Amino acid sequence: VFEQIRDALDREKAEYEIIEHKPVYTSQEAADVRGTKLKQGAKALICKTEQGFMQAVISAAKELDLTKLKKLLNVKKIELATADEVKDISGLSVGAVPPFGNFFGLNVYVDSSLMDNEEIAFNAGSHTKSIKMKSKDLIKLTGAKIADFSK
């Protein structure tokens, strides 16, 4: 998936930076090793509804508000996908999934708070590689819908 992201960014002539680092498993560790603010981290979460799976992308400084997301999607039930489901859908482990759910056939929703950052950063398919890019390019490349669903 890392190569897919890089190819998509290159095709769009988007500005980005690849950061290779020691393995990170929390948003704070990732921000520290990347030299970015916590709020610039893009947490990519796969959620399960009765209509199937989708991806919610929020600032690493925020928490997902499932009640708001449920209302936004107009679904009866929503929960985070299990680690096994994440692996089945993306081929990746939790925490390594990039905010490019469209590459896995998922609709992508980006929380409006993430758009307060000109640049965002995220794990790009592994715990040791991150990409820093413009937040507006993420929307362009994923076709994401922007909404308010964090707390």
CSV table of C-alpha atoms in Angstrom, one decimal:
chain,number,residue,atom,x,y,z
A,1,VAL,CA,0.0,0.0,0.0
A,2,PHE,CA,3.0,2.3,0.6
A,3,GLU,CA,3.9,2.2,-3.1
A,4,GLN,CA,0.2,2.8,-4.1
A,5,ILE,CA,0.1,5.9,-2.0
A,6,ARG,CA,3.5,7.1,-3.3
A,7,ASP,CA,2.3,6.5,-6.9
A,8,ALA,CA,-0.9,8.4,-6.3
A,9,LEU,CA,0.9,11.3,-4.8
A,10,ASP,CA,3.4,11.4,-7.7
A,11,ARG,CA,0.6,11.2,-10.3
A,12,GLU,CA,-1.1,14.3,-8.6
A,13,LYS,CA,2.3,16.0,-8.3
A,14,ALA,CA,1.5,16.4,-4.6
A,15,GLU,CA,4.2,17.6,-2.2
A,16,TYR,CA,5.0,15.0,0.4
A,17,GLU,CA,7.8,13.7,2.6
A,18,ILE,CA,8.6,10.1,3.5
A,19,ILE,CA,9.9,9.6,7.1
A,20,GLU,CA,11.5,6.4,8.0
A,21,HIS,CA,11.7,5.8,11.8
A,22,LYS,CA,11.9,3.3,14.6
A,23,PRO,CA,8.6,1.4,15.1
A,24,VAL,CA,5.8,3.5,16.7
A,25,TYR,CA,2.6,2.2,18.2
A,26,THR,CA,0.9,5.2,19.7
A,27,SER,CA,-0.1,8.5,18.1
A,28,GLN,CA,2.2,10.4,20.6
A,29,GLU,CA,5.2,8.2,19.7
A,30,ALA,CA,4.5,8.8,16.0
A,31,ALA,CA,4.3,12.6,16.5
A,32,ASP,CA,7.5,12.6,18.5
A,33,VAL,CA,9.5,10.6,16.0
A,34,ARG,CA,8.1,12.6,13.0
A,35,GLY,CA,8.7,16.0,14.7
A,36,THR,CA,5.0,16.9,14.2
A,37,LYS,CA,2.3,18.1,16.5
A,38,LEU,CA,-0.1,15.4,17.8
A,39,LYS,CA,-3.0,17.1,16.2
A,40,GLN,CA,-1.3,16.7,12.7
A,41,GLY,CA,-1.5,12.9,13.0
A,42,ALA,CA,-4.2,11.3,10.9
A,43,LYS,CA,-5.7,8.3,12.7
A,44,ALA,CA,-7.3,6.1,10.2
A,45,LEU,CA,-9.9,3.9,11.7
A,46,ILE,CA,-11.9,1.2,10.0
A,47,CYS,CA,-15.5,0.9,11.3
A,48,LYS,CA,-18.2,-1.7,10.7
A,49,THR,CA,-21.9,-0.9,10.2
A,50,GLU,CA,-24.8,-3.0,9.1
A,51,GLN,CA,-24.1,-1.6,5.6
A,52,GLY,CA,-20.5,-2.8,5.6
A,53,PHE,CA,-17.1,-1.2,6.4
A,54,MET,CA,-16.0,2.4,6.1
A,55,GLN,CA,-13.0,4.5,7.1
A,56,ALA,CA,-13.1,7.4,9.6
A,57,VAL,CA,-10.0,9.6,9.7
A,58,ILE,CA,-9.6,11.9,12.7
A,59,SER,CA,-6.8,14.0,14.3
A,60,ALA,CA,-4.6,12.0,16.6
A,61,ALA,CA,-5.4,14.6,19.3
A,62,LYS,CA,-9.1,13.7,19.2
A,63,GLU,CA,-11.3,10.7,19.8
A,64,LEU,CA,-13.8,9.1,17.5
A,65,ASP,CA,-17.4,10.0,18.5
A,66,LEU,CA,-19.4,6.9,17.3
A,67,THR,CA,-22.7,8.5,18.1
A,68,LYS,CA,-22.0,11.4,15.8
A,69,LEU,CA,-20.7,9.1,13.1
A,70,LYS,CA,-23.7,6.8,13.4
A,71,LYS,CA,-26.0,9.8,12.9
A,72,LEU,CA,-23.9,11.1,9.9
A,73,LEU,CA,-24.0,7.7,8.2
A,74,ASN,CA,-27.6,7.1,9.1
A,75,VAL,CA,-26.9,3.6,10.3
A,76,LYS,CA,-28.4,1.7,13.2
A,77,LYS,CA,-25.2,0.2,14.5
A,78,ILE,CA,-21.5,1.2,14.3
A,79,GLU,CA,-18.4,-0.2,15.9
A,80,LEU,CA,-14.6,-0.3,15.3
A,81,ALA,CA,-13.5,-3.2,13.2
A,82,THR,CA,-11.6,-5.9,15.1
A,83,ALA,CA,-7.9,-6.4,14.5
A,84,ASP,CA,-8.7,-9.5,12.4
A,85,GLU,CA,-11.2,-7.6,10.3
A,86,VAL,CA,-8.7,-4.7,9.7
A,87,LYS,CA,-6.2,-7.3,8.6
A,88,ASP,CA,-8.7,-9.0,6.3
A,89,ILE,CA,-9.7,-5.7,4.7
A,90,SER,CA,-6.4,-4.0,4.4
A,91,GLY,CA,-3.8,-6.6,4.8
A,92,LEU,CA,-2.3,-4.4,7.5
A,93,SER,CA,-2.1,-4.4,11.3
A,94,VAL,CA,-4.0,-1.8,13.4
A,95,GLY,CA,-2.0,1.4,13.6
A,96,ALA,CA,-0.3,0.9,10.2
A,97,VAL,CA,-3.5,1.6,8.1
A,98,PRO,CA,-3.1,4.8,6.1
A,99,PRO,CA,-6.0,7.2,5.6
A,100,PHE,CA,-6.4,5.9,2.0
A,101,GLY,CA,-9.4,3.6,2.6
A,102,ASN,CA,-10.4,4.0,-1.0
A,103,PHE,CA,-7.5,1.7,-1.9
A,104,PHE,CA,-9.3,-1.0,0.1
A,105,GLY,CA,-12.7,-0.2,-1.5
A,106,LEU,CA,-13.9,1.8,1.5
A,107,ASN,CA,-15.7,5.2,1.6
A,108,VAL,CA,-13.5,7.6,3.5
A,109,TYR,CA,-14.8,10.3,5.9
A,110,VAL,CA,-12.4,12.9,7.3
A,111,ASP,CA,-13.1,14.8,10.5
A,112,SER,CA,-13.2,18.5,10.0
A,113,SER,CA,-10.7,19.0,12.9
A,114,LEU,CA,-8.0,17.4,10.8
A,115,MET,CA,-8.5,20.0,8.1
A,116,ASP,CA,-7.3,22.7,10.6
A,117,ASN,CA,-3.8,21.4,9.7
A,118,GLU,CA,-2.1,22.4,6.5
A,119,GLU,CA,0.0,19.3,6.7
A,120,ILE,CA,-0.9,15.9,8.2
A,121,ALA,CA,1.2,12.8,8.8
A,122,PHE,CA,0.3,9.1,9.1
A,123,ASN,CA,1.8,5.6,9.2
A,124,ALA,CA,1.9,4.4,5.6
A,125,GLY,CA,1.4,0.7,5.7
A,126,SER,CA,3.9,-0.1,8.5
A,127,HIS,CA,4.9,1.1,11.9
A,128,THR,CA,8.3,2.4,10.6
A,129,LYS,CA,7.3,4.5,7.6
A,130,SER,CA,5.3,7.7,7.7
A,131,ILE,CA,4.2,10.2,5.1
A,132,LYS,CA,3.7,13.9,5.7
A,133,MET,CA,1.5,15.6,3.1
A,134,LYS,CA,-1.0,18.5,2.6
A,135,SER,CA,-4.4,17.7,4.1
A,136,LYS,CA,-6.1,19.1,1.0
A,137,ASP,CA,-4.3,16.5,-1.2
A,138,LEU,CA,-5.7,13.7,1.0
A,139,ILE,CA,-9.2,14.8,0.3
A,140,LYS,CA,-8.5,15.1,-3.5
A,141,LEU,CA,-6.8,11.6,-3.6
A,142,THR,CA,-9.4,9.7,-1.5
A,143,GLY,CA,-12.6,11.5,-2.5
A,144,ALA,CA,-13.3,11.8,1.2
A,145,LYS,CA,-16.3,13.5,2.7
A,146,ILE,CA,-15.5,16.1,5.4
A,147,ALA,CA,-17.7,16.1,8.5
A,148,ASP,CA,-17.7,16.5,12.2
A,149,PHE,CA,-17.5,13.3,14.1
A,150,SER,CA,-14.7,13.6,16.8
A,151,LYS,CA,-14.7,14.7,20.4
